[in-house]
């Protein structure tokens, strides 16, 4: 579904991404791991069009998307969340998700009609799938950090993506919230057959969840494969032993 080939991106003369490679098959749950500064967010920004690569290709469903702007990439079926939560803090949880569904359907002008009854079922269904249905009338800004991040996933689901990309969905979370979030991601992948790509800096979080793991270090891809293969890779062992 997604193939990243030899991707490069520099900021002035600093090479943040230098030869990243990634494969995501339809229906897979894929993790990118690497220490802070490895280039994970930059890689995701390149895939979703927030940044343009200097070199290399990004193929989504066999089409080269590496020069497209974010809204066109979104329209092709890639939705993402950001490392820092991106919600409308003054709107209700329900409205946050409804806005995303309506904007995807180009109906957002109807949204502020007093009792917008559009996409109510779909909004409720998404909130139920992430476990936020009982908080749907809460003001988004009043949610706990963990629930805000979960709401962000729900907003991304409102775009009905083929590929869901999550940038450190567990950033800043307590161990309990992290466990719950990883369980949610696994459930979305298993039960809804979603294709999900996420990144994470803590190696222990992704084992047991991801079907395929890509390891990044200093902008490079060290290896991608099944968790066992990655765990046994000598370069990965060296990188993680050195880093800790
Ligand atoms: P990660 O998400 O793996 O922590 P990032 O992709 O955020 O890593 O960053 C990789 C490197 O690129 C870091 O050294 C970071 O400081 C640098 N970097 C990221 N974005 C920019 C930018 N807009 N300008 C300059 N340097 C950047
Ligand atoms: Mg990052």
mmCIF file of C-alpha atoms and ligand atoms in Angstrom:
data_model
loop_
_atom_site.group_PDB
_atom_site.id
_atom_site.type_symbol
_atom_site.label_atom_id
_atom_site.label_comp_id
_atom_site.label_asym_id
_atom_site.label_seq_id
_atom_site.Cartn_x
_atom_site.Cartn_y
_atom_site.Cartn_z
ATOM 1 C CA UNK A 1 0.000 0.000 0.000
ATOM 2 C CA UNK A 2 2.792 2.398 0.954
ATOM 3 C CA UNK A 3 6.369 2.214 -0.202
ATOM 4 C CA UNK A 4 9.063 4.717 0.745
ATOM 5 C CA UNK A 5 12.200 4.461 -1.371
ATOM 6 C CA UNK A 6 15.540 6.029 -0.455
ATOM 7 C CA UNK A 7 14.051 9.189 1.013
ATOM 8 C CA UNK A 8 16.251 12.196 1.812
ATOM 9 C CA UNK A 9 15.480 15.491 3.560
ATOM 10 C CA UNK A 10 17.865 18.178 4.792
ATOM 11 C CA UNK A 11 17.219 21.274 6.875
ATOM 12 C CA UNK A 12 19.905 23.686 5.683
ATOM 13 C CA UNK A 13 22.960 21.446 5.789
ATOM 14 C CA UNK A 14 21.617 19.049 8.436
ATOM 15 C CA UNK A 15 20.457 15.725 6.995
ATOM 16 C CA UNK A 16 17.434 14.721 9.070
ATOM 17 C CA UNK A 17 16.404 11.842 6.777
ATOM 18 C CA UNK A 18 19.054 10.100 4.700
ATOM 19 C CA UNK A 19 17.960 6.992 2.898
ATOM 20 C CA UNK A 20 14.785 6.011 4.756
ATOM 21 C CA UNK A 21 12.907 2.994 3.425
ATOM 22 C CA UNK A 22 9.549 1.654 4.470
ATOM 23 C CA UNK A 23 6.926 -0.828 3.298
ATOM 24 C CA UNK A 24 3.362 -1.012 4.578
ATOM 25 C CA UNK A 25 1.051 -3.767 3.324
ATOM 26 C CA UNK A 26 -2.724 -3.344 3.359
ATOM 27 C CA UNK A 27 -4.189 -4.373 6.715
ATOM 28 C CA UNK A 28 -0.827 -4.311 8.500
ATOM 29 C CA UNK A 29 0.043 -2.593 11.761
ATOM 30 C CA UNK A 30 3.532 -1.164 11.243
ATOM 31 C CA UNK A 31 5.724 0.666 13.761
ATOM 32 C CA UNK A 32 8.668 2.954 13.126
ATOM 33 C CA UNK A 33 10.955 3.030 16.139
ATOM 34 C CA UNK A 34 14.012 5.092 16.840
ATOM 35 C CA UNK A 35 15.395 7.399 19.530
ATOM 36 C CA UNK A 36 14.398 11.068 19.706
ATOM 37 C CA UNK A 37 15.905 12.915 16.763
ATOM 38 C CA UNK A 38 16.060 9.793 14.564
ATOM 39 C CA UNK A 39 13.886 11.466 11.919
ATOM 40 C CA UNK A 40 10.526 9.761 12.570
ATOM 41 C CA UNK A 41 8.391 12.918 12.562
ATOM 42 C CA UNK A 42 10.257 14.231 9.521
ATOM 43 C CA UNK A 43 9.567 10.954 7.724
ATOM 44 C CA UNK A 44 5.850 11.204 8.562
ATOM 45 C CA UNK A 45 5.799 14.865 7.461
ATOM 46 C CA UNK A 46 7.295 13.775 4.143
ATOM 47 C CA UNK A 47 4.702 11.011 3.686
ATOM 48 C CA UNK A 48 1.758 13.303 4.437
ATOM 49 C CA UNK A 49 3.065 16.247 2.392
ATOM 50 C CA UNK A 50 3.856 18.712 5.210
ATOM 51 C CA UNK A 51 7.408 18.532 3.836
ATOM 52 C CA UNK A 52 8.743 17.765 0.364
ATOM 53 C CA UNK A 53 11.618 15.305 -0.028
ATOM 54 C CA UNK A 54 14.942 16.352 -1.554
ATOM 55 C CA UNK A 55 15.309 12.933 -3.105
ATOM 56 C CA UNK A 56 13.586 9.545 -3.170
ATOM 57 C CA UNK A 57 10.023 8.409 -3.816
ATOM 58 C CA UNK A 58 6.863 7.758 -1.847
ATOM 59 C CA UNK A 59 4.367 5.439 -3.524
ATOM 60 C CA UNK A 60 0.829 5.074 -2.191
ATOM 61 C CA UNK A 61 -1.279 2.475 -3.999
ATOM 62 C CA UNK A 62 1.358 2.520 -6.758
ATOM 63 C CA UNK A 63 1.018 6.294 -7.254
ATOM 64 C CA UNK A 64 3.912 8.684 -6.607
ATOM 65 C CA UNK A 65 2.652 11.107 -3.937
ATOM 66 C CA UNK A 66 6.012 12.619 -3.015
ATOM 67 C CA UNK A 67 5.288 16.018 -4.572
ATOM 68 C CA UNK A 68 1.629 16.374 -3.619
ATOM 69 C CA UNK A 69 0.343 18.905 -1.046
ATOM 70 C CA UNK A 70 -1.192 17.621 2.233
ATOM 71 C CA UNK A 71 -4.859 18.030 1.235
ATOM 72 C CA UNK A 72 -4.388 15.949 -1.906
ATOM 73 C CA UNK A 73 -2.604 13.226 0.022
ATOM 74 C CA UNK A 74 -5.431 13.292 2.561
ATOM 75 C CA UNK A 75 -7.967 12.948 -0.255
ATOM 76 C CA UNK A 76 -6.108 9.891 -1.512
ATOM 77 C CA UNK A 77 -6.807 8.219 1.814
ATOM 78 C CA UNK A 78 -4.002 8.980 4.268
ATOM 79 C CA UNK A 79 -5.000 10.574 7.588
ATOM 80 C CA UNK A 80 -2.636 11.388 10.414
ATOM 81 C CA UNK A 81 -2.351 12.599 13.966
ATOM 82 C CA UNK A 82 0.440 14.836 15.199
ATOM 83 C CA UNK A 83 2.971 14.350 17.987
ATOM 84 C CA UNK A 84 1.364 17.311 19.786
ATOM 85 C CA UNK A 85 -2.396 16.944 20.085
ATOM 86 C CA UNK A 86 -4.394 18.857 17.499
ATOM 87 C CA UNK A 87 -7.992 19.284 18.588
ATOM 88 C CA UNK A 88 -10.564 22.076 18.813
ATOM 89 C CA UNK A 89 -10.346 22.611 22.595
ATOM 90 C CA UNK A 90 -13.564 24.642 22.942
ATOM 91 C CA UNK A 91 -15.795 22.273 21.011
ATOM 92 C CA UNK A 92 -17.339 19.133 22.422
ATOM 93 C CA UNK A 93 -15.746 15.761 21.837
ATOM 94 C CA UNK A 94 -18.697 14.935 19.563
ATOM 95 C CA UNK A 95 -18.279 18.107 17.480
ATOM 96 C CA UNK A 96 -14.539 17.522 17.033
ATOM 97 C CA UNK A 97 -15.224 14.229 15.287
ATOM 98 C CA UNK A 98 -18.304 15.513 13.435
ATOM 99 C CA UNK A 99 -16.243 18.395 11.973
ATOM 100 C CA UNK A 100 -13.747 15.943 10.612
ATOM 101 C CA UNK A 101 -16.418 13.769 8.971
ATOM 102 C CA UNK A 102 -18.175 16.804 7.476
ATOM 103 C CA UNK A 103 -14.998 18.366 6.162
ATOM 104 C CA UNK A 104 -14.119 15.082 4.508
ATOM 105 C CA UNK A 105 -17.561 15.071 2.896
ATOM 106 C CA UNK A 106 -17.182 18.797 2.059
ATOM 107 C CA UNK A 107 -20.212 19.630 4.216
ATOM 108 C CA UNK A 108 -18.449 21.719 6.844
ATOM 109 C CA UNK A 109 -20.508 24.810 5.964
ATOM 110 C CA UNK A 110 -23.516 22.951 7.422
ATOM 111 C CA UNK A 111 -21.777 22.362 10.696
ATOM 112 C CA UNK A 112 -22.710 25.482 12.604
ATOM 113 C CA UNK A 113 -26.383 25.124 11.858
ATOM 114 C CA UNK A 114 -27.816 25.128 15.424
ATOM 115 C CA UNK A 115 -28.681 21.462 15.800
ATOM 116 C CA UNK A 116 -26.616 19.828 13.150
ATOM 117 C CA UNK A 117 -27.973 16.338 12.738
ATOM 118 C CA UNK A 118 -25.557 15.387 10.009
ATOM 119 C CA UNK A 119 -23.341 12.350 10.402
ATOM 120 C CA UNK A 120 -24.573 11.758 13.946
ATOM 121 C CA UNK A 121 -24.582 7.968 13.616
ATOM 122 C CA UNK A 122 -21.135 7.885 12.072
ATOM 123 C CA UNK A 123 -19.758 10.229 14.752
ATOM 124 C CA UNK A 124 -21.229 8.062 17.509
ATOM 125 C CA UNK A 125 -19.873 4.924 15.895
ATOM 126 C CA UNK A 126 -16.333 6.350 15.760
ATOM 127 C CA UNK A 127 -16.532 7.602 19.352
ATOM 128 C CA UNK A 128 -17.741 4.170 20.433
ATOM 129 C CA UNK A 129 -14.890 2.448 18.584
ATOM 130 C CA UNK A 130 -12.279 4.466 20.502
ATOM 131 C CA UNK A 131 -14.117 4.327 23.856
ATOM 132 C CA UNK A 132 -15.063 8.013 24.083
ATOM 133 C CA UNK A 133 -18.828 7.717 23.617
ATOM 134 C CA UNK A 134 -19.604 8.389 27.284
ATOM 135 C CA UNK A 135 -17.578 11.617 27.105
ATOM 136 C CA UNK A 136 -19.069 12.899 23.881
ATOM 137 C CA UNK A 137 -20.609 16.032 25.390
ATOM 138 C CA UNK A 138 -17.436 16.961 27.307
ATOM 139 C CA UNK A 139 -15.512 19.992 26.121
ATOM 140 C CA UNK A 140 -12.445 18.646 24.337
ATOM 141 C CA UNK A 141 -10.051 20.968 26.165
ATOM 142 C CA UNK A 142 -11.134 19.523 29.515
ATOM 143 C CA UNK A 143 -10.173 15.934 28.671
ATOM 144 C CA UNK A 144 -7.177 14.207 30.226
ATOM 145 C CA UNK A 145 -4.034 14.116 28.109
ATOM 146 C CA UNK A 146 -4.661 10.465 27.234
ATOM 147 C CA UNK A 147 -8.245 11.150 26.164
ATOM 148 C CA UNK A 148 -7.118 14.128 24.032
ATOM 149 C CA UNK A 149 -4.741 11.861 22.153
ATOM 150 C CA UNK A 150 -7.505 9.302 21.724
ATOM 151 C CA UNK A 151 -9.797 12.047 20.423
ATOM 152 C CA UNK A 152 -7.127 12.876 17.880
ATOM 153 C CA UNK A 153 -7.256 9.308 16.626
ATOM 154 C CA UNK A 154 -11.059 9.594 16.397
ATOM 155 C CA UNK A 155 -10.691 12.829 14.383
ATOM 156 C CA UNK A 156 -8.322 11.070 11.993
ATOM 157 C CA UNK A 157 -10.834 8.201 11.670
ATOM 158 C CA UNK A 158 -13.445 10.768 10.618
ATOM 159 C CA UNK A 159 -11.518 11.112 7.362
ATOM 160 C CA UNK A 160 -12.256 7.439 6.652
ATOM 161 C CA UNK A 161 -8.621 6.799 5.812
ATOM 162 C CA UNK A 162 -7.200 3.772 4.016
ATOM 163 C CA UNK A 163 -3.989 4.407 5.912
ATOM 164 C CA UNK A 164 -3.928 5.902 9.408
ATOM 165 C CA UNK A 165 -0.626 7.476 10.481
ATOM 166 C CA UNK A 166 -0.040 8.263 14.162
ATOM 167 C CA UNK A 167 2.975 10.234 15.343
ATOM 168 C CA UNK A 168 3.929 8.969 18.812
ATOM 169 C CA UNK A 169 0.354 8.288 19.914
ATOM 170 C CA UNK A 170 1.630 7.565 23.434
ATOM 171 C CA UNK A 171 3.828 10.697 23.818
ATOM 172 C CA UNK A 172 3.540 12.162 27.312
ATOM 173 C CA UNK A 173 1.288 9.358 28.559
ATOM 174 C CA UNK A 174 1.413 7.510 31.852
ATOM 175 C CA UNK A 175 2.269 3.786 31.655
ATOM 176 C CA UNK A 176 -1.449 2.947 32.093
ATOM 177 C CA UNK A 177 -2.504 5.329 29.306
ATOM 178 C CA UNK A 178 0.247 3.940 27.073
ATOM 179 C CA UNK A 179 -0.984 0.372 27.571
ATOM 180 C CA UNK A 180 -4.586 1.423 26.880
ATOM 181 C CA UNK A 181 -3.598 3.344 23.748
ATOM 182 C CA UNK A 182 -1.581 0.482 22.313
ATOM 183 C CA UNK A 183 -4.512 -1.852 23.004
ATOM 184 C CA UNK A 184 -6.822 0.579 21.202
ATOM 185 C CA UNK A 185 -4.527 0.747 18.174
ATOM 186 C CA UNK A 186 -4.302 -3.025 18.030
ATOM 187 C CA UNK A 187 -8.078 -3.320 18.346
ATOM 188 C CA UNK A 188 -8.653 -0.833 15.498
ATOM 189 C CA UNK A 189 -6.272 -2.816 13.324
ATOM 190 C CA UNK A 190 -7.756 -6.216 14.239
ATOM 191 C CA UNK A 191 -11.462 -5.396 14.329
ATOM 192 C CA UNK A 192 -11.735 -2.792 11.585
ATOM 193 C CA UNK A 193 -8.994 -4.144 9.352
ATOM 194 C CA UNK A 194 -7.385 -0.690 9.307
ATOM 195 C CA UNK A 195 -3.868 -0.197 7.984
ATOM 196 C CA UNK A 196 -1.958 1.720 10.645
ATOM 197 C CA UNK A 197 1.538 3.198 10.673
ATOM 198 C CA UNK A 198 2.762 4.702 13.920
ATOM 199 C CA UNK A 199 6.050 5.706 15.464
ATOM 200 C CA UNK A 200 7.391 5.359 18.944
ATOM 201 C CA UNK A 201 10.718 5.953 20.697
ATOM 202 C CA UNK A 202 10.336 3.191 23.294
ATOM 203 C CA UNK A 203 11.154 -0.144 21.702
ATOM 204 C CA UNK A 204 9.305 -2.125 24.420
ATOM 205 C CA UNK A 205 5.979 -0.491 23.591
ATOM 206 C CA UNK A 206 5.835 -1.838 20.026
ATOM 207 C CA UNK A 207 6.805 -5.469 20.479
ATOM 208 C CA UNK A 208 3.708 -7.600 20.809
ATOM 209 C CA UNK A 209 1.617 -5.028 18.934
ATOM 210 C CA UNK A 210 3.215 -4.276 15.566
ATOM 211 C CA UNK A 211 3.358 -6.904 12.820
ATOM 212 C CA UNK A 212 6.276 -5.180 11.174
ATOM 213 C CA UNK A 213 8.851 -2.851 12.721
ATOM 214 C CA UNK A 214 11.128 -0.403 10.946
ATOM 215 C CA UNK A 215 14.076 0.847 12.971
ATOM 216 C CA UNK A 216 15.440 4.320 12.269
ATOM 217 C CA UNK A 217 18.636 5.826 13.509
ATOM 218 C CA UNK A 218 20.109 9.171 12.502
ATOM 219 C CA UNK A 219 17.802 9.416 9.507
ATOM 220 C CA UNK A 220 18.629 5.956 8.181
ATOM 221 C CA UNK A 221 16.606 2.771 8.074
ATOM 222 C CA UNK A 222 18.580 0.074 9.855
ATOM 223 C CA UNK A 223 16.113 -2.748 9.246
ATOM 224 C CA UNK A 224 12.431 -3.504 8.714
ATOM 225 C CA UNK A 225 10.786 -6.837 9.411
ATOM 226 C CA UNK A 226 8.838 -8.964 11.830
ATOM 227 C CA UNK A 227 9.500 -8.217 15.518
ATOM 228 C CA UNK A 228 11.646 -11.322 16.092
ATOM 229 C CA UNK A 229 13.856 -10.552 13.116
ATOM 230 C CA UNK A 230 14.284 -6.970 14.299
ATOM 231 C CA UNK A 231 15.045 -7.978 17.875
ATOM 232 C CA UNK A 232 17.824 -10.289 16.692
ATOM 233 C CA UNK A 233 19.413 -7.756 14.341
ATOM 234 C CA UNK A 234 22.912 -6.994 15.603
ATOM 235 C CA UNK A 235 22.863 -3.363 14.473
ATOM 236 C CA UNK A 236 19.604 -2.809 16.351
ATOM 237 C CA UNK A 237 20.994 -4.428 19.482
ATOM 238 C CA UNK A 238 24.111 -2.245 19.273
ATOM 239 C CA UNK A 239 22.127 0.937 18.669
ATOM 240 C CA UNK A 240 19.795 0.306 21.586
ATOM 241 C CA UNK A 241 22.471 -0.862 23.982
ATOM 242 C CA UNK A 242 24.571 2.160 23.150
ATOM 243 C CA UNK A 243 21.599 4.501 23.572
ATOM 244 C CA UNK A 244 20.567 3.225 27.009
HETATM 245 P P1 LIG B 1 12.056 12.254 15.794
HETATM 246 O O1 LIG B 1 10.625 12.473 15.446
HETATM 247 O O2 LIG B 1 12.553 10.889 15.456
HETATM 248 O O3 LIG B 1 12.347 12.596 17.218
HETATM 249 P P2 LIG B 1 12.543 14.505 14.040
HETATM 250 O O4 LIG B 1 12.126 14.059 12.686
HETATM 251 O O5 LIG B 1 11.598 15.384 14.774
HETATM 252 O O6 LIG B 1 12.951 13.245 14.906
HETATM 253 O O7 LIG B 1 13.916 15.276 13.931
HETATM 254 C C1 LIG B 1 15.051 14.722 13.300
HETATM 255 C C2 LIG B 1 16.142 15.754 13.335
HETATM 256 O O8 LIG B 1 15.840 16.819 12.448
HETATM 257 C C3 LIG B 1 16.351 16.376 14.710
HETATM 258 O O9 LIG B 1 17.744 16.541 14.906
HETATM 259 C C4 LIG B 1 15.649 17.704 14.599
HETATM 260 O O10 LIG B 1 16.249 18.659 15.424
HETATM 261 C C5 LIG B 1 15.840 18.058 13.128
HETATM 262 N N1 LIG B 1 14.728 18.862 12.593
HETATM 263 C C6 LIG B 1 13.437 18.459 12.511
HETATM 264 N N2 LIG B 1 12.672 19.421 11.950
HETATM 265 C C7 LIG B 1 13.514 20.464 11.672
HETATM 266 C C8 LIG B 1 13.323 21.756 11.084
HETATM 267 N N3 LIG B 1 12.130 22.159 10.658
HETATM 268 N N4 LIG B 1 14.425 22.540 10.960
HETATM 269 C C9 LIG B 1 15.634 22.110 11.377
HETATM 270 N N5 LIG B 1 15.877 20.931 11.946
HETATM 271 C C10 LIG B 1 14.825 20.090 12.097
HETATM 272 MG MG1 LIG B 2 8.970 12.986 16.566
#
